[in-house]
PDB file of C-alpha atoms in Angstrom:
ATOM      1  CA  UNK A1283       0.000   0.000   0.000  1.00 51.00           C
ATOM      2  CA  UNK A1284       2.765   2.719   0.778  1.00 57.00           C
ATOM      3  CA  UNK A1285       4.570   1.748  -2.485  1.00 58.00           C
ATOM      4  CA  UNK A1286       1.739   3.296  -4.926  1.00 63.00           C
ATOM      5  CA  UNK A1287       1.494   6.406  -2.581  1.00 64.00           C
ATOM      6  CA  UNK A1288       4.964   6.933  -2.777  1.00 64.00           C
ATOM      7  CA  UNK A1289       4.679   6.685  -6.707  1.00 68.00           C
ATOM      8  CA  UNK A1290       2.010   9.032  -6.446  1.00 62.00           C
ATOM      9  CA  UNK A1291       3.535  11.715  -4.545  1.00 59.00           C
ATOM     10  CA  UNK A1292       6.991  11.084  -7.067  1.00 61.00           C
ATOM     11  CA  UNK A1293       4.911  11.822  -9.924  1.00 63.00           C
ATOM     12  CA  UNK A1294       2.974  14.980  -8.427  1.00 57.00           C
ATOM     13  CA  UNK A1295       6.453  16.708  -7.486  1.00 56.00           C
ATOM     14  CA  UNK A1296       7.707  15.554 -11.280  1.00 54.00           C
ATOM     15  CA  UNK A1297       5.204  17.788 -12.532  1.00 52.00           C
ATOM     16  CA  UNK A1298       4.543  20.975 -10.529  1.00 54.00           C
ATOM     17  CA  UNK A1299       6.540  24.019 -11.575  1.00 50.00           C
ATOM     18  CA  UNK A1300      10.196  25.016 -10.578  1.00 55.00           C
ATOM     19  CA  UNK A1301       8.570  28.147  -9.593  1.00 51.00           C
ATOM     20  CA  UNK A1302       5.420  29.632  -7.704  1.00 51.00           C
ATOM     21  CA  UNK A1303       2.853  30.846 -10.030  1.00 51.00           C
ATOM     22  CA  UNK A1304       1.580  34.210  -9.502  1.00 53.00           C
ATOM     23  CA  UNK A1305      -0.537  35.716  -6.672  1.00 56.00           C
ATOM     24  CA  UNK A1306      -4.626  35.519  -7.756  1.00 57.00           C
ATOM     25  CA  UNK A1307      -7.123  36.884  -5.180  1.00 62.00           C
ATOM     26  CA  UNK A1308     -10.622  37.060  -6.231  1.00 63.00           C
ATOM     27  CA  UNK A1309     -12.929  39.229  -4.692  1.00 65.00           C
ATOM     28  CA  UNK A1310     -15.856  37.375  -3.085  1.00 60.00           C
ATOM     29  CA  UNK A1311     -18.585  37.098  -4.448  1.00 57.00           C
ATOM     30  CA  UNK A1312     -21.744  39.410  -3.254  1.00 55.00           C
ATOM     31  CA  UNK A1313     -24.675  36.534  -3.101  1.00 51.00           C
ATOM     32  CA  UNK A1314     -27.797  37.043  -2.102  1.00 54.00           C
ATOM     33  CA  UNK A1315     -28.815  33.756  -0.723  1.00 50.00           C
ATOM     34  CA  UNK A1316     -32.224  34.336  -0.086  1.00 58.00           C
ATOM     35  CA  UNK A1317     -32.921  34.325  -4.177  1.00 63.00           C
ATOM     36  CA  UNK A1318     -34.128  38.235  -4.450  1.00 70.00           C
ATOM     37  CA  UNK A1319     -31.810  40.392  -6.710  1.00 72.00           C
ATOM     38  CA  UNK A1320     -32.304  44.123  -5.295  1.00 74.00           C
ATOM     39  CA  UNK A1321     -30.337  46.264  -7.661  1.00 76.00           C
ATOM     40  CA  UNK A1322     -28.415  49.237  -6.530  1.00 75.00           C
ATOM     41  CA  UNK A1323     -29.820  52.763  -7.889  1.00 74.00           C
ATOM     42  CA  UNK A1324     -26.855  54.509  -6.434  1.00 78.00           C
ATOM     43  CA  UNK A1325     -24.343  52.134  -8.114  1.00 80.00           C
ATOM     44  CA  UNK A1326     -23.250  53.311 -11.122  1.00 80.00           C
ATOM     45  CA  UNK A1327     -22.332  49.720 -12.934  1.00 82.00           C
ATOM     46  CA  UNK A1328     -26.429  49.289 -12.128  1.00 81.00           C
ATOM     47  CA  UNK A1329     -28.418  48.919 -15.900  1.00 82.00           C
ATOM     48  CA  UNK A1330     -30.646  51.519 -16.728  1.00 79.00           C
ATOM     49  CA  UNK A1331     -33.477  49.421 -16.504  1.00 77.00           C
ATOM     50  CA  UNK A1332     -33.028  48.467 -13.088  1.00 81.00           C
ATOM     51  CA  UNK A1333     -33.920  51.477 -12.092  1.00 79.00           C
ATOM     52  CA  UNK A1334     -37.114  53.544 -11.827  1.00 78.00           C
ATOM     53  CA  UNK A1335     -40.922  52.681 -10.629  1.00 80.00           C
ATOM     54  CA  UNK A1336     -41.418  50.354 -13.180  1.00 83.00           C
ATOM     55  CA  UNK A1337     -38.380  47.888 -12.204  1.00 84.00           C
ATOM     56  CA  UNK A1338     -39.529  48.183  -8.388  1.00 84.00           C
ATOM     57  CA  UNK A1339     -43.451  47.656  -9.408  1.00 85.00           C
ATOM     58  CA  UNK A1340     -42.030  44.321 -11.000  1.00 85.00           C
ATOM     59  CA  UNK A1341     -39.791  43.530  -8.332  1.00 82.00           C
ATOM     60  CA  UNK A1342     -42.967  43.542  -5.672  1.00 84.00           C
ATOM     61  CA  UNK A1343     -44.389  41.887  -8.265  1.00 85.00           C
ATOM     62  CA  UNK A1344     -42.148  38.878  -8.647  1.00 84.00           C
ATOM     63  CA  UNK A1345     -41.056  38.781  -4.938  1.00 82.00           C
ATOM     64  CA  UNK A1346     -43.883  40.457  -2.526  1.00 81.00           C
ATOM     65  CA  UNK A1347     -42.182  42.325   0.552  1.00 80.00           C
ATOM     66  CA  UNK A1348     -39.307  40.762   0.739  1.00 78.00           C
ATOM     67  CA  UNK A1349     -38.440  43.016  -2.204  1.00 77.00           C
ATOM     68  CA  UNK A1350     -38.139  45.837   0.287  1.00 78.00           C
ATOM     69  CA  UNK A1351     -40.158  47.773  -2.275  1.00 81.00           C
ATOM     70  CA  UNK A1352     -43.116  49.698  -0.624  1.00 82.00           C
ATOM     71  CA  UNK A1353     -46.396  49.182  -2.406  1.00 83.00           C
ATOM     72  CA  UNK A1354     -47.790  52.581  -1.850  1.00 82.00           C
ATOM     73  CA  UNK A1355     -44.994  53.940  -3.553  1.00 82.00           C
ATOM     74  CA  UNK A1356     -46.175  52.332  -6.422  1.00 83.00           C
ATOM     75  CA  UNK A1357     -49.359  53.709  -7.270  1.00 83.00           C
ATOM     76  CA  UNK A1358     -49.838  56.250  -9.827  1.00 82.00           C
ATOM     77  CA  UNK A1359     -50.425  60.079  -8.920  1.00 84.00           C
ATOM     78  CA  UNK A1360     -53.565  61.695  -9.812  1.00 87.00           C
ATOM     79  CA  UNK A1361     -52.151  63.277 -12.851  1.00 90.00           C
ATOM     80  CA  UNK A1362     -50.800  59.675 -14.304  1.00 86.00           C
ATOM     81  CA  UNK A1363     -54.525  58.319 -13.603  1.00 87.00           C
ATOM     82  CA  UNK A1364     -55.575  60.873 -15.708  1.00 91.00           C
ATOM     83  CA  UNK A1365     -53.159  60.326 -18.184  1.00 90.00           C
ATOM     84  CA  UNK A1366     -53.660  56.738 -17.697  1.00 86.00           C
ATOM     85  CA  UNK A1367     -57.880  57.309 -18.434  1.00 87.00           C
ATOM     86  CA  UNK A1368     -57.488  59.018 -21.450  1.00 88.00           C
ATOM     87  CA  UNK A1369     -55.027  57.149 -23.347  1.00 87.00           C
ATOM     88  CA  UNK A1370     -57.751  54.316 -22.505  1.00 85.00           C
ATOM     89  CA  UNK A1371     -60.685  56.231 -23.635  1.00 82.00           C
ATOM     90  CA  UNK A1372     -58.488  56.687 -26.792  1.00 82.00           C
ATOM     91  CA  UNK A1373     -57.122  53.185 -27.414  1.00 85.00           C
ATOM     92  CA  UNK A1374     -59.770  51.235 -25.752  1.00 83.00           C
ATOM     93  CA  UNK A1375     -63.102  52.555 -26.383  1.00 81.00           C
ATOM     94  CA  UNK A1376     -66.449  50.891 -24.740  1.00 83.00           C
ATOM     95  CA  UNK A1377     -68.122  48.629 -26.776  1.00 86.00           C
ATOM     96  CA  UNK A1378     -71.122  51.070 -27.425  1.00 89.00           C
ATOM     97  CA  UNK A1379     -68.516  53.587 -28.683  1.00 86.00           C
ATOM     98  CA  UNK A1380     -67.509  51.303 -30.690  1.00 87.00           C
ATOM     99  CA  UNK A1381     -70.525  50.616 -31.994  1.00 91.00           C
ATOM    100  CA  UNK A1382     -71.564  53.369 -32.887  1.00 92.00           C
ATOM    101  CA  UNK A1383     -68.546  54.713 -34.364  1.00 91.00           C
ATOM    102  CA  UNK A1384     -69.231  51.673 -37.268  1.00 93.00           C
ATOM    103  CA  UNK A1385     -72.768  53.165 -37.039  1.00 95.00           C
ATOM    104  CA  UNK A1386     -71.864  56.318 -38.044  1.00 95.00           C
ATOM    105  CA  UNK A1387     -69.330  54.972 -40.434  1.00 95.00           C
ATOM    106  CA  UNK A1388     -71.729  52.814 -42.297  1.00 95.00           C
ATOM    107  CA  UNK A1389     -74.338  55.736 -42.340  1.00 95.00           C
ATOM    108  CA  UNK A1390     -71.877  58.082 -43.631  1.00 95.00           C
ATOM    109  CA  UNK A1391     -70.716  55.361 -46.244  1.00 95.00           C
ATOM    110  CA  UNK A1392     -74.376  55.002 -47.689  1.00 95.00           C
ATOM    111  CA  UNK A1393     -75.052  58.524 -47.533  1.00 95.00           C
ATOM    112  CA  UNK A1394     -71.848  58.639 -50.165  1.00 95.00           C
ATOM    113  CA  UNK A1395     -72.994  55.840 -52.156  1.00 95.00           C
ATOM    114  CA  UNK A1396     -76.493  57.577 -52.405  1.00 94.00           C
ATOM    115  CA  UNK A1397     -75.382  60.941 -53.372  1.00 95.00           C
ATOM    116  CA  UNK A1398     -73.312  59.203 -56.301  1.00 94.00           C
ATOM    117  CA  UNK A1399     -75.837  57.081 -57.599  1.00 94.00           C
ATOM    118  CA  UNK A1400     -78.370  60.398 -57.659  1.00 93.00           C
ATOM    119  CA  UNK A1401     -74.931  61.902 -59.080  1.00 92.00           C
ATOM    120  CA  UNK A1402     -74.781  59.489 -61.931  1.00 91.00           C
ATOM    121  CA  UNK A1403     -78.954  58.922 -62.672  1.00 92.00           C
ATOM    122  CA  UNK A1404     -78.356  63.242 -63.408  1.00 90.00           C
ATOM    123  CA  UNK A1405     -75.620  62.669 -65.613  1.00 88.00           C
ATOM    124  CA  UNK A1406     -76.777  59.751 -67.470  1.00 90.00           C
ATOM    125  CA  UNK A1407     -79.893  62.350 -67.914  1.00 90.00           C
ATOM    126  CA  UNK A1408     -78.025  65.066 -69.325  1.00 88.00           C
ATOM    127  CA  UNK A1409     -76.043  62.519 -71.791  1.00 89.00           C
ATOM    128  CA  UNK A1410     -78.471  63.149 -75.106  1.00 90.00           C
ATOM    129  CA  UNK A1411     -78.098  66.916 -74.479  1.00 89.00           C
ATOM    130  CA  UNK A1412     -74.141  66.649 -73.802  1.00 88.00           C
ATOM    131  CA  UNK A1413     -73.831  64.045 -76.744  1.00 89.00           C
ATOM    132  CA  UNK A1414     -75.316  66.343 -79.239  1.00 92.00           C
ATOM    133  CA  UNK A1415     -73.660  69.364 -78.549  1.00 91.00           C
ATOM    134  CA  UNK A1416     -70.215  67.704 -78.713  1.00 91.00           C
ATOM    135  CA  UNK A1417     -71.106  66.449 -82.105  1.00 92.00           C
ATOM    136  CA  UNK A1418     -72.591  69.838 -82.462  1.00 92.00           C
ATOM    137  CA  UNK A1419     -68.701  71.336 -81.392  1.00 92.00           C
ATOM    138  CA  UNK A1420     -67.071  68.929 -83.121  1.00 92.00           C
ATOM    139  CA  UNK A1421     -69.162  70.114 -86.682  1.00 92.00           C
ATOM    140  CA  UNK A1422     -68.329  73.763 -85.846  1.00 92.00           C
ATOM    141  CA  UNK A1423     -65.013  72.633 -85.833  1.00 93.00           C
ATOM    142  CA  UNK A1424     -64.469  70.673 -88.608  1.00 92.00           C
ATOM    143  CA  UNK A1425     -66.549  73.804 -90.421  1.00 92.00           C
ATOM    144  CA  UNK A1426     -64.504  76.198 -88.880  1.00 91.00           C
ATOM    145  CA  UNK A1427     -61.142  74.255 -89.908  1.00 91.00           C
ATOM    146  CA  UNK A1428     -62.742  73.610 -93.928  1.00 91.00           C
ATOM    147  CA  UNK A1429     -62.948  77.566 -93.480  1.00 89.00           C
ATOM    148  CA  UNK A1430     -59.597  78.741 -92.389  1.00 85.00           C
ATOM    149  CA  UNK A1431     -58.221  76.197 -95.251  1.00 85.00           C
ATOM    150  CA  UNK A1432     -60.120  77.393 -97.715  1.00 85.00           C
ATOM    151  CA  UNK A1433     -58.938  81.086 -96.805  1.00 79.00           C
ATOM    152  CA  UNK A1434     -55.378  79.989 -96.684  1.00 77.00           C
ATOM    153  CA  UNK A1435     -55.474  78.364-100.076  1.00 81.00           C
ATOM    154  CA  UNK A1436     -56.954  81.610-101.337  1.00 77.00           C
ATOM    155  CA  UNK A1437     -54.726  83.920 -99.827  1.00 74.00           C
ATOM    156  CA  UNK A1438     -51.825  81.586-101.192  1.00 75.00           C
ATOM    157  CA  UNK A1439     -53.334  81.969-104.748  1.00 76.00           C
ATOM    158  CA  UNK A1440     -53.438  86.100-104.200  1.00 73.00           C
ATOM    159  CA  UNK A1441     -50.053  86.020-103.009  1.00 71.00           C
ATOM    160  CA  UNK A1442     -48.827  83.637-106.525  1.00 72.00           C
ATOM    161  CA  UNK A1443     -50.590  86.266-108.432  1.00 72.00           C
ATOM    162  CA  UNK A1444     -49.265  89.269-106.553  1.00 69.00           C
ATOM    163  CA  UNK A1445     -45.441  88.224-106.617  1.00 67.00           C
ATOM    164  CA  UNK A1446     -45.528  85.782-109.321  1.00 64.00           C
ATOM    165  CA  UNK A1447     -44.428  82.617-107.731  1.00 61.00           C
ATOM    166  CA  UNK A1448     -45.857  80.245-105.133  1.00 66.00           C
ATOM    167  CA  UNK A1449     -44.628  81.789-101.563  1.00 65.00           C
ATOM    168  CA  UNK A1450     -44.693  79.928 -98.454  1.00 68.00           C
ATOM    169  CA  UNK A1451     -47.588  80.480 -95.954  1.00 67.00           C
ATOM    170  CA  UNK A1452     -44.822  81.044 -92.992  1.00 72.00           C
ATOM    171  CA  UNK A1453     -42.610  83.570 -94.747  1.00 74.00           C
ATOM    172  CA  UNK A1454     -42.396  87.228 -93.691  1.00 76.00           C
ATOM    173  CA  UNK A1455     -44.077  88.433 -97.254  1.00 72.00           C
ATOM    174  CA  UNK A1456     -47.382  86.263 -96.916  1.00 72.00           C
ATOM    175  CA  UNK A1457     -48.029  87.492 -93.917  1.00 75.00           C
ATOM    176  CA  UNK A1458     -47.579  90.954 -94.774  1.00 78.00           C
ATOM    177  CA  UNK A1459     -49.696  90.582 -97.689  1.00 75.00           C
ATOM    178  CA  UNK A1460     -52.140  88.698 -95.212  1.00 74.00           C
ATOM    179  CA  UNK A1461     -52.105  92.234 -93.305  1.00 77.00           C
ATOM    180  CA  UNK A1462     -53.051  94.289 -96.326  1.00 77.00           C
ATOM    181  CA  UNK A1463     -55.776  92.469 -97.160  1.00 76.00           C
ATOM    182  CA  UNK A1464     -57.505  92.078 -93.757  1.00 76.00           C
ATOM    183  CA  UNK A1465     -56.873  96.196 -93.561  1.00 79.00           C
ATOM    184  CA  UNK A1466     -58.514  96.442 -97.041  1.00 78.00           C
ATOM    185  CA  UNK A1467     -60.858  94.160 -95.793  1.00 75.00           C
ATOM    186  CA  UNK A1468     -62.019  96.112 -92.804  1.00 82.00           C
ATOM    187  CA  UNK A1469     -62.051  99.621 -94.994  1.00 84.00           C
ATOM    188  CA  UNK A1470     -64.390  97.689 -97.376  1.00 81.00           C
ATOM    189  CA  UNK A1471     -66.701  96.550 -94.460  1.00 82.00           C
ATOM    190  CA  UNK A1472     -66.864  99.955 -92.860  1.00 86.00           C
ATOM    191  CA  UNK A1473     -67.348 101.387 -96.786  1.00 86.00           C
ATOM    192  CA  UNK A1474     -70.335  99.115 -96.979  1.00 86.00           C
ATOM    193  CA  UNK A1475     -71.833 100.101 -93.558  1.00 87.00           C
ATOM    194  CA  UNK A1476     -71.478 103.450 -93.891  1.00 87.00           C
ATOM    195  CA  UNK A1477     -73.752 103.476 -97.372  1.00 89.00           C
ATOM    196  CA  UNK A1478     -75.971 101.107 -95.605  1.00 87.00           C
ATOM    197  CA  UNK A1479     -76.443 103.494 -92.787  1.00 87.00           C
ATOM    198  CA  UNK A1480     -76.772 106.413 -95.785  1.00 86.00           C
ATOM    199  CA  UNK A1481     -79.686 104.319 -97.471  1.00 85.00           C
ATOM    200  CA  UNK A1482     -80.862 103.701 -94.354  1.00 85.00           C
ATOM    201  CA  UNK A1483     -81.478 107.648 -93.543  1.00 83.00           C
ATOM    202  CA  UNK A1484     -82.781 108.263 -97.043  1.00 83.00           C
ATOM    203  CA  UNK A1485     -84.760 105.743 -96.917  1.00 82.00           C
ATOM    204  CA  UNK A1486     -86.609 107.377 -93.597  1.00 84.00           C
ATOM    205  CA  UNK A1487     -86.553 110.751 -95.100  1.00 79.00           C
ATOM    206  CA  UNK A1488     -88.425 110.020 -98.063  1.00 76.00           C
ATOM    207  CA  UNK A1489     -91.229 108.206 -96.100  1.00 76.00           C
ATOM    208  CA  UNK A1490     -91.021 111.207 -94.359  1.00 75.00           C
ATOM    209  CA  UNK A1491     -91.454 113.155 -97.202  1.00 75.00           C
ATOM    210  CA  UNK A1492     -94.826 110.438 -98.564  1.00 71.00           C
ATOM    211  CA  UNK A1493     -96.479 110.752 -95.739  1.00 69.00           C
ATOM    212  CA  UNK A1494     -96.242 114.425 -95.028  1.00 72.00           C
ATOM    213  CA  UNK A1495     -97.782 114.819 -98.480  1.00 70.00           C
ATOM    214  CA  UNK A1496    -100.344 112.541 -97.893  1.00 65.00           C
ATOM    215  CA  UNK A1497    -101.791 114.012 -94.813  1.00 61.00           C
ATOM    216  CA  UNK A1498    -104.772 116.602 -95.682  1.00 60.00           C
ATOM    217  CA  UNK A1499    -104.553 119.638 -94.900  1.00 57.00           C
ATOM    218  CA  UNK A1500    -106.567 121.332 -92.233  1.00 58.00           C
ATOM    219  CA  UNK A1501    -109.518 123.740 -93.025  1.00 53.00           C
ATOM    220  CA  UNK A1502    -109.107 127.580 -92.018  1.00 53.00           C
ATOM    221  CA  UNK A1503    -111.192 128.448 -88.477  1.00 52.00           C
ATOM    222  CA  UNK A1504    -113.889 130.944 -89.805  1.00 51.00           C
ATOM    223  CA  UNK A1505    -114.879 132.389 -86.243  1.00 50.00           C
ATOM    224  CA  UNK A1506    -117.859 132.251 -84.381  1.00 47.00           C
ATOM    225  CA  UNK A1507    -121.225 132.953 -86.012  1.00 47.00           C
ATOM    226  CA  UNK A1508    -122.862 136.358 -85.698  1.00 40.00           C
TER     227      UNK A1508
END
């Protein structure tokens, strides 16, 4: 029996170091043996969320008193109630709120609906009338186009037999000439108006005239009898 000890102890020496290794103390360790983990606020290596109301409310919560946490601490002021009522009255509404929110909704829904449908019986009632007069516009137009054509190909045939060769519709000359001619134009129209308007006056002074010589003429007054 002391023969394999002494083997043992050979072998143990054989391999520990020819010198001491260095100096290691750890600090001990700060357990809490009772299971609770009370953070401290003061410490600064404590985790923001360690701290604050809502850690200690979950703290009580998790442990009871032997959190050291003090309940009445806990509850809210009057001004988070508050706060606390209206975000619920916001988020979470009653069920008759509710209700008759998606009334109202609904309501305001077939209201829409209805005022479309009337929207679209008008229209489809006024569709003959708007029909025609876009066929209506779109004659004037093509009438009104056939015009201004015909007026260019005229003016074009002027302007060949003014200057001798065909000119181009875009050049400086043409629409010079184009100029002229509505000027000469215009002085023709007023020329016309004016001997319309002279006709027009002799025309009311000889029925003047007729009908002054038609009317009788009036017997003298011979005076009252004797």
């Amino acid at each position: 029996m002391a023969l394999p000890m002494q083997r043992c102890w050979s072998r143990l020496r054989a391999v520990t170091l020819p010198w001491p290794a260095a100096g290691y103390h750890a600090k001990p360790l700060n357990l809490n043996l009772s299971g609770v983990y009370i953070p401290d606020p003061e410490d600064p290596k404590t985790k923001e969320w360690h701290k604050g109301p809502a850690y200690e409310a979950k703290l009580y919560g998790k442990y009871g008193s032997i959190s050291g946490v003090k309940p009445e601490q806990l509850w809210p002021s009057p001004e988070q109630l508050q706060a606390l009522e209206d975000e619920e009255k916001e988020w979470y509404p009653s069920l008759r709120e509710m209700q008759a929110k998606v009334e109202a909704e609904e309501k305001a829904l077939r209201m829409k609906e209805q005022e479309r449908e009337r929207l679209i019986a008008a229209n489809m009632k006024k569709m003959p009338k708007m029909v025609e007069e876009w066929r209506r516009a779109k004659r004037e137009a093509r009438q009104k186009a056939r015009e201004e054509n015909a007026k260019k190909q005229h003016l074009l045939a002027l302007a060949r037999e003014k200057f001798g060769v065909s000119i181009d519709s875009r050049s400086a000359r043409f629409q010079e000439m184009v100029k002229e001619m509505e000027k000469e134009e215009k002085r023709k129209l007023k020329a016309v108006k004016r001997i319309q308007r002279e006709e027009e006056k002799a025309a009311i002074a000889k029925a003047l005239n007729v009908a002054s010589a038609a009317k009788p003429p009036t017997a003298p007054d011979s005076g009252s009898p004797e």
